[in-house]
Short mmCIF file of C-alpha atoms and ligand atoms in Angstrom, two decimals:
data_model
loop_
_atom_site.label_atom_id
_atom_site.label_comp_id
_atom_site.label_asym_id
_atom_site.label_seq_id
_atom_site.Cartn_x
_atom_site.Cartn_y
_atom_site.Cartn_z
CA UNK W 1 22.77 -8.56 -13.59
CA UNK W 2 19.18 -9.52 -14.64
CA UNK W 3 16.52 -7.09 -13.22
CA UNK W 4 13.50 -8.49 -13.93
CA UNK W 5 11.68 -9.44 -10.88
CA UNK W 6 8.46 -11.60 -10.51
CA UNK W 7 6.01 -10.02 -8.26
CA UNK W 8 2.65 -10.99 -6.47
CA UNK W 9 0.42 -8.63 -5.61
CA UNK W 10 -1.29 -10.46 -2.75
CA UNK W 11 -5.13 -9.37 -2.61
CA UNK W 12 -6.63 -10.18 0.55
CA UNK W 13 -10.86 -10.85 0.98
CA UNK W 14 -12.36 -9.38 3.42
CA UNK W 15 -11.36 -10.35 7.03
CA UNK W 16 -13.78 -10.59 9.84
CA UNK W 17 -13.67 -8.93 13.19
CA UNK W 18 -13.39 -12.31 14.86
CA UNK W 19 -10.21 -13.65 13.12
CA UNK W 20 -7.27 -13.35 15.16
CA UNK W 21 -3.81 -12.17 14.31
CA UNK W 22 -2.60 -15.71 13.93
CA UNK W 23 -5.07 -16.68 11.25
CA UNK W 24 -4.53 -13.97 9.12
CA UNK W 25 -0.52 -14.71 9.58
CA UNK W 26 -1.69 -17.94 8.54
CA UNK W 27 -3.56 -16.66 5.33
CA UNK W 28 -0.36 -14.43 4.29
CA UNK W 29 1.74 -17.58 4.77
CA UNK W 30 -0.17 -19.39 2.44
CA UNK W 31 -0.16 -16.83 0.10
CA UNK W 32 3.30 -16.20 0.28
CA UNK W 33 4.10 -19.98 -0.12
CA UNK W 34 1.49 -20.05 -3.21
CA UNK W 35 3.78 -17.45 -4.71
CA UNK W 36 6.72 -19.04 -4.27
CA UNK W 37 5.63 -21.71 -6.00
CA UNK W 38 5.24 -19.24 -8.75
CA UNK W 39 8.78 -18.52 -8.43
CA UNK W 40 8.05 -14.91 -7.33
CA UNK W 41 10.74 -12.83 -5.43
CA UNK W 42 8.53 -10.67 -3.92
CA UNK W 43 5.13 -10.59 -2.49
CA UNK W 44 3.09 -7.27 -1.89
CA UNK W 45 0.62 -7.55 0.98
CA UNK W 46 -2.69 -4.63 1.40
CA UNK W 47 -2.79 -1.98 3.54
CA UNK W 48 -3.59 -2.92 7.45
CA UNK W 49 -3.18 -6.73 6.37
CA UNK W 50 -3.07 -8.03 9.68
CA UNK W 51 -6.48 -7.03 10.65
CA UNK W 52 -9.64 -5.95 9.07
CA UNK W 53 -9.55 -2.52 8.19
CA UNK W 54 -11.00 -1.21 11.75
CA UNK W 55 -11.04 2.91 10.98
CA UNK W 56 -14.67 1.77 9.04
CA UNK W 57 -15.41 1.26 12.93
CA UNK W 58 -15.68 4.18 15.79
CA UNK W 59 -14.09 2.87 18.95
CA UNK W 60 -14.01 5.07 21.82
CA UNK W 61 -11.78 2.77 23.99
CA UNK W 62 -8.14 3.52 23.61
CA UNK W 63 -6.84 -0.31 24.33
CA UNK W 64 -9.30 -1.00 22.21
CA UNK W 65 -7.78 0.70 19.39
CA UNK W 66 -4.25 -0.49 20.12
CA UNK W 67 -4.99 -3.95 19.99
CA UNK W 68 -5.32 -3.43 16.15
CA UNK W 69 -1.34 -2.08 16.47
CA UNK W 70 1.75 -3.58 16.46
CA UNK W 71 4.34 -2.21 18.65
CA UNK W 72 7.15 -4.18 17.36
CA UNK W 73 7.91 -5.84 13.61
CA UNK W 74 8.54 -8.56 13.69
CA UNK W 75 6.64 -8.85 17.01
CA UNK W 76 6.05 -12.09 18.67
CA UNK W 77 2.60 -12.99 16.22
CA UNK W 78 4.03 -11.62 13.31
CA UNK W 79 7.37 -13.47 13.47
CA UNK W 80 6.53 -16.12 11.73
CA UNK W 81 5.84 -14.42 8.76
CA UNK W 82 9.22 -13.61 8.91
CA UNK W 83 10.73 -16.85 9.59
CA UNK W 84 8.46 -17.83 6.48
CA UNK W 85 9.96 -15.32 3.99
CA UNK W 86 13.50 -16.07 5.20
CA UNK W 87 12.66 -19.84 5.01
CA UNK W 88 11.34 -19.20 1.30
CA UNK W 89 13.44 -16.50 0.48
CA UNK W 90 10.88 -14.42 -0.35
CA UNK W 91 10.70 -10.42 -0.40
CA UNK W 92 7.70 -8.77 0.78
CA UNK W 93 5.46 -5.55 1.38
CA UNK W 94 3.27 -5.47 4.61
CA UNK W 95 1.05 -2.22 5.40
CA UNK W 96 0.08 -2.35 9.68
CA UNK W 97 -1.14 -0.18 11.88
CA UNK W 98 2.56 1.19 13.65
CA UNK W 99 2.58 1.83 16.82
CA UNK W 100 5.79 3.99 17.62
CA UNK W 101 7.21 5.06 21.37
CA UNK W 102 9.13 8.14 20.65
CA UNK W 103 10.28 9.28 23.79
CA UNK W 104 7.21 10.18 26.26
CA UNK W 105 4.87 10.05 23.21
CA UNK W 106 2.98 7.32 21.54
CA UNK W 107 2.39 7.75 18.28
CA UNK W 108 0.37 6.00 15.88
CA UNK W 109 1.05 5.72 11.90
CA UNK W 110 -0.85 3.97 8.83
CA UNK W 111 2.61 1.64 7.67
CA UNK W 112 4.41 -0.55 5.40
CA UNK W 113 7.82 -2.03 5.57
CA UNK W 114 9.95 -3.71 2.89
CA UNK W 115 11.43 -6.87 4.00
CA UNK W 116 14.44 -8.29 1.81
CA UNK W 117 14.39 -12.24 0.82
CA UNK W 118 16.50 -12.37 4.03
CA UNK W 119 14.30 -11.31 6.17
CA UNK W 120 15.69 -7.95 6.62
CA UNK W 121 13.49 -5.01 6.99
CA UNK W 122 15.29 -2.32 4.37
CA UNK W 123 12.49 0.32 4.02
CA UNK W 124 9.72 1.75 6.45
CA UNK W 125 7.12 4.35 5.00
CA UNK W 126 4.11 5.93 6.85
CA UNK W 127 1.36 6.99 4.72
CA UNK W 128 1.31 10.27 3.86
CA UNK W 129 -2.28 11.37 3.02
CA UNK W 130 -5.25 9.89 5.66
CA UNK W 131 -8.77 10.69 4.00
CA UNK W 132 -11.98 10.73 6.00
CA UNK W 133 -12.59 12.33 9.47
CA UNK W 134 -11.94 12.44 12.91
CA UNK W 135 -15.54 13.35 14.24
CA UNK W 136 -17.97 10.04 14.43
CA UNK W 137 -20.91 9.81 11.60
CA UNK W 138 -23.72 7.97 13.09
CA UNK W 139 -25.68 8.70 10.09
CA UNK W 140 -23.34 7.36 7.83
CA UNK W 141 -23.04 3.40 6.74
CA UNK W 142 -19.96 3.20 8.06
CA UNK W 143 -17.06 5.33 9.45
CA UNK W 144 -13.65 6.56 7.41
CA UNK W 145 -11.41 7.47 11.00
CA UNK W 146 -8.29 7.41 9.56
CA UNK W 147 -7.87 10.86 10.68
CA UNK W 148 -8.83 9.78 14.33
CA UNK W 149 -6.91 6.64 14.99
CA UNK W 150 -3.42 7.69 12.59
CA UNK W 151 -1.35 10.68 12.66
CA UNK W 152 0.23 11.81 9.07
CA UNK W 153 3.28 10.25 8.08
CA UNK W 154 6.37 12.04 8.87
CA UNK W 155 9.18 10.57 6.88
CA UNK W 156 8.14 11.81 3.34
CA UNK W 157 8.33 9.56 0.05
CA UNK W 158 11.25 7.76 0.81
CA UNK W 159 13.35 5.47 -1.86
CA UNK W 160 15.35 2.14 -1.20
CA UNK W 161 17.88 0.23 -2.88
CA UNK W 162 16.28 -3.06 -2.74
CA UNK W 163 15.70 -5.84 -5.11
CA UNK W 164 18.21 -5.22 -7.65
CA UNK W 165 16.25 -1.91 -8.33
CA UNK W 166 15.30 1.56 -6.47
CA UNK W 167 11.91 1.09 -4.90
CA UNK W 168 9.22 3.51 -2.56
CA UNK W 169 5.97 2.41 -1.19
CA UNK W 170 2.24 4.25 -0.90
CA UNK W 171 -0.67 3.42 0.81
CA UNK W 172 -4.48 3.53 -0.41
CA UNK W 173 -5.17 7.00 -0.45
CA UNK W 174 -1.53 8.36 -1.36
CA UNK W 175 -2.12 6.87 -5.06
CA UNK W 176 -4.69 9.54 -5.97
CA UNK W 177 -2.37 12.83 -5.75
CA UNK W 178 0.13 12.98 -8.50
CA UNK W 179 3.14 14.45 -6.06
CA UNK W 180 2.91 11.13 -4.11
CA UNK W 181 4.16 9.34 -7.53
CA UNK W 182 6.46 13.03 -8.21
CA UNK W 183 8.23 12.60 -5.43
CA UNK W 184 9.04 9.03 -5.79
CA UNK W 185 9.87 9.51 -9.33
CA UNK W 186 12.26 11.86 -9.29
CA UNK W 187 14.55 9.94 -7.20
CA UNK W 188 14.38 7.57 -9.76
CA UNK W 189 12.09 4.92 -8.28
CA UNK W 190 11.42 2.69 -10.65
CA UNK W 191 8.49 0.17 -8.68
CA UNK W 192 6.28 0.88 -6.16
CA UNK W 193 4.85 -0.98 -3.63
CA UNK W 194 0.61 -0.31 -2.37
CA UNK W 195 -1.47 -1.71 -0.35
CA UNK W 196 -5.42 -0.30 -0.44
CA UNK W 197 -8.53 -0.61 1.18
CA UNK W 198 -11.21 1.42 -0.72
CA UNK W 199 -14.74 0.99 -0.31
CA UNK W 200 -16.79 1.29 -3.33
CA UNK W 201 -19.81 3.46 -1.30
CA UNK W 202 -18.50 7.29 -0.49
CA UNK W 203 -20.90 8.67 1.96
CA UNK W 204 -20.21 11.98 1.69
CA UNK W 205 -20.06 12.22 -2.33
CA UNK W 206 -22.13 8.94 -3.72
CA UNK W 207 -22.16 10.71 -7.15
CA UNK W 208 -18.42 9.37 -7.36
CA UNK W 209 -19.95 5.31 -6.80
CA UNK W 210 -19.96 4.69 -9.85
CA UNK W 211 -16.63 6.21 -10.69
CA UNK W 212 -14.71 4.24 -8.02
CA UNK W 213 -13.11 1.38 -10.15
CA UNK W 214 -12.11 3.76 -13.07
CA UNK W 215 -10.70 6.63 -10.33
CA UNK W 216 -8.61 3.55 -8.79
CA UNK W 217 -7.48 2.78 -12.35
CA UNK W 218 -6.97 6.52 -13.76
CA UNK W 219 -4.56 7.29 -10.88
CA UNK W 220 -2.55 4.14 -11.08
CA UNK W 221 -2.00 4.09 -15.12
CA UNK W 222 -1.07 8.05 -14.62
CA UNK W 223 1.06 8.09 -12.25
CA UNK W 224 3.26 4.47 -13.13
CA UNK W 225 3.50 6.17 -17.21
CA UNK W 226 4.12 10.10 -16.21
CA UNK W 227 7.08 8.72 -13.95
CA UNK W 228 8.22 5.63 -15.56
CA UNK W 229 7.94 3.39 -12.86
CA UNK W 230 5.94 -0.13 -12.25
CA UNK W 231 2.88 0.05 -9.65
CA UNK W 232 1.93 -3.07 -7.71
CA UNK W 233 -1.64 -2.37 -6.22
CA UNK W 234 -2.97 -4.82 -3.99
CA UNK W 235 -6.62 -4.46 -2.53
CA UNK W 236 -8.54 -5.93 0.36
CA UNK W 237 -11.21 -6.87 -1.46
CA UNK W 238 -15.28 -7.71 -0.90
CA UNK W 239 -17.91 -6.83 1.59
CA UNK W 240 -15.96 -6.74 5.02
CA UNK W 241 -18.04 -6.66 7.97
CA UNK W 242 -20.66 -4.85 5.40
CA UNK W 243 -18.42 -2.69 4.10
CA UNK W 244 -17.93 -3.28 0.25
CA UNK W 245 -14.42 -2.75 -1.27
CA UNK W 246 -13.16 -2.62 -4.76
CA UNK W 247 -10.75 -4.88 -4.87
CA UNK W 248 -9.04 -4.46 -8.53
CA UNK W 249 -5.56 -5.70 -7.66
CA UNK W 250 -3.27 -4.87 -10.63
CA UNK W 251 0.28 -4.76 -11.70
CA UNK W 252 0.85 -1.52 -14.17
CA UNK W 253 3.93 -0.90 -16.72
CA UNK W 254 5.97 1.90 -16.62
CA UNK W 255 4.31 2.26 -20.06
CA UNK W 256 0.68 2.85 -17.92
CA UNK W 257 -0.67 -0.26 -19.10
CA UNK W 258 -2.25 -3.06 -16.81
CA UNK W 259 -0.07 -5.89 -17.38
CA UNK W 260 -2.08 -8.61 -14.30
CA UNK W 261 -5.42 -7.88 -12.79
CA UNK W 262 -7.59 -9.96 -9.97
CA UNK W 263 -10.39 -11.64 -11.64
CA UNK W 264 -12.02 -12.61 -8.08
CA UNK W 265 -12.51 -10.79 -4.56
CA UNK W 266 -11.20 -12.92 -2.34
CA UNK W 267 -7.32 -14.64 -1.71
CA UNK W 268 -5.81 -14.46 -4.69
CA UNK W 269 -2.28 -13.53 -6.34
CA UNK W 270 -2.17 -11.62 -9.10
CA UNK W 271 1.12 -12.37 -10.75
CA UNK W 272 3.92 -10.53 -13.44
CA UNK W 273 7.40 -10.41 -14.66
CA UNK W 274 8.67 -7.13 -14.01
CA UNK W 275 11.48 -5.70 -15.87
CA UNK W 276 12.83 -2.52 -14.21
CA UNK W 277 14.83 -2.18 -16.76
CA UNK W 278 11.81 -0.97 -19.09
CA UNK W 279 11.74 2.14 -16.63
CA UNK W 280 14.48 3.57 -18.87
CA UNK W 281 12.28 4.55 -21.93
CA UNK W 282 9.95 6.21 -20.19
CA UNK W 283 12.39 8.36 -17.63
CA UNK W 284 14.67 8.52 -20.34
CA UNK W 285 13.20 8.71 -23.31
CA UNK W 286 9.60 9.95 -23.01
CA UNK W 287 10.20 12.54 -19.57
CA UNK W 288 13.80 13.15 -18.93
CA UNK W 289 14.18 14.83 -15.86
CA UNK W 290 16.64 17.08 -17.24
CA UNK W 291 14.15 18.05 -18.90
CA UNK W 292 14.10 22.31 -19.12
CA UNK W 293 10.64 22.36 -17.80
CA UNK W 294 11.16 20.78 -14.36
CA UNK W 295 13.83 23.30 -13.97
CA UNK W 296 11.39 25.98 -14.20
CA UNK W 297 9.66 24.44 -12.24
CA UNK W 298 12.11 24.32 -9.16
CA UNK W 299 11.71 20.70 -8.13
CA UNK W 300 15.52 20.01 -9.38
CA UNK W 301 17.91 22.01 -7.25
CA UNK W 302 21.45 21.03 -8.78
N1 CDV H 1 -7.83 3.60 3.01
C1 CDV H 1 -7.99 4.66 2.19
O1 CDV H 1 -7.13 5.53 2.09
N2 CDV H 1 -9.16 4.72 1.51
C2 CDV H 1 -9.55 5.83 0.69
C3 CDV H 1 -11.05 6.01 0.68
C4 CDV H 1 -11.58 6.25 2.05
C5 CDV H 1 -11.45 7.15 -0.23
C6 CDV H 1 -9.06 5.70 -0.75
O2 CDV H 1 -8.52 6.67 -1.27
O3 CDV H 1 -9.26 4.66 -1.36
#
């Protein structure tokens, strides 16, 4: 069975307080219809894609806050995304802003879901590591309230069977610690799936500016060669609501080397053929995981 799967990393521009949920939809239909025209199988959507990326914003009023949630998925707005994918027969990777009932409690998580080409959702992760602060910064250009508006993620790093392959997802911030891509790796993942939204200004350290594209980079190309795995990385991209982001949307071999990269930052698909199947020389060959060292290290319990 071939597994070599052609993937669009779907980088977003920036998206304006005023759009509503049904325009965006619209915007990732388009997308997702440009890239079936590319014959992709799957399409990887940014983290928070529905909305702009509101923790850059305090909000004291609760409602408030929720209306940048979903409480189901698919939900009533975001159905027809889902009708879409079916339709095409499209995979895809959305991050959102989860809203979750457990009992009495309401909790709130930074999200992505895998949805099969048949519109089945097969994989839910909650993103692990939420940078920034809780406190407001009036001082600063803009706020970073992940900490304030998410709770951490509280179903680890997990890894699905989807796609002909084994696949796990991060979000933004997860992609800069090396046990994010550890813990994926060693239960064999072989792609995974990110969405980002990464501002190129750091208020509290501005001597890392400068640094922010190669940082972005450094982490991806490390982590997708020390585990052997491909690394989709899709951005929201430009100055939203005066925030500037990166963007740098790129696809990454198991071998660490950028194989697609945005050349714009707005819409656009940045497109590869993806063999899983050349995870095997670098898990294999180049860091077996039988290797004596992870043993000593403990991580390997059998
Ligand atoms: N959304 C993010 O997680 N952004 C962080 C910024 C705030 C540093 C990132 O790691 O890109």
């Amino acid at each position: 069975m071939p597994r070599t799967l052609t993937i669009a990393a779907a980088q977003m521009g920036p998206i304006t307080r005023s759009e509503t949920r049904p325009q965006v939809i619209e915007r990732l239909i388009g997308l997702m219809r440009q890239a079936k025209q590319h014959n992709c199988d799957l399409i990887v959507f940014t983290e928070c894609a529905l909305t702009p990326f509101f923790p850059h914003w305090w909000i004291a009023n609760q409602a408030e806050i929720d209306a940048y949630f979903e409480a189901t998925l698919p939900g009533p707005q975001t159905q027809p995304l889902f009708d879409e994918a079916a339709r095409l027969s499209i995979g895809f990777c959305l991050g959102y802003a989860e809203l979750h009932h457990d009992g009495e409690r309401t909790r709130r998580f930074n999200s992505a879901v895998i949805v099969e080409r048949d519109g089945r959702i097969v994989g839910r992760y909650r993103k692990v590591h939420l940078p920034g602060h809780a406190d407001q910064r009036p001082s600063n250009p803009f706020q970073n309230l992940e900490k304030r508006y998410f709770e951490p993620g509280n179903l680890g790093f997990p890894v699905f069977e989807a796609f002909g392959g084994k696949v796990g997802m991060l979000i933004c911030n997860d992609r800069r610690w090396p046990e994010s891509y550890r813990c994926l790796g060693l239960q064999g993942c072989e792609l995974v799936l990110l969405g980002y939204n990464t501002p190129r200004h750091f208020p509290e350290y501005p001597e890392t500016d400068r640094l922010a594209d190669f940082h972005h980079q450094l982490s991806l190309q490390a982590g997708a060669y020390q585990n052997g795995m491909w690394i989709v990385a899709t951005a929201k991209a430009g100055v939203e609501e005066g925030v500037e982001q990166i963007g740098g949307s790129m696809i990454v071999a198991p071998s660490g080397e950028v194989v697609a990269q945005a050349a714009t930052f707005g819409d656009e698909l940045v497109i590869h053929r993806c063999d899983l199947d050349l995870c095997r020389t670098y898990k294999e060959g180049v860091f077996p995981a039988r290797n004596r060292r992870v043993e000593h290290y403990g991580l390997l319990t059998e």
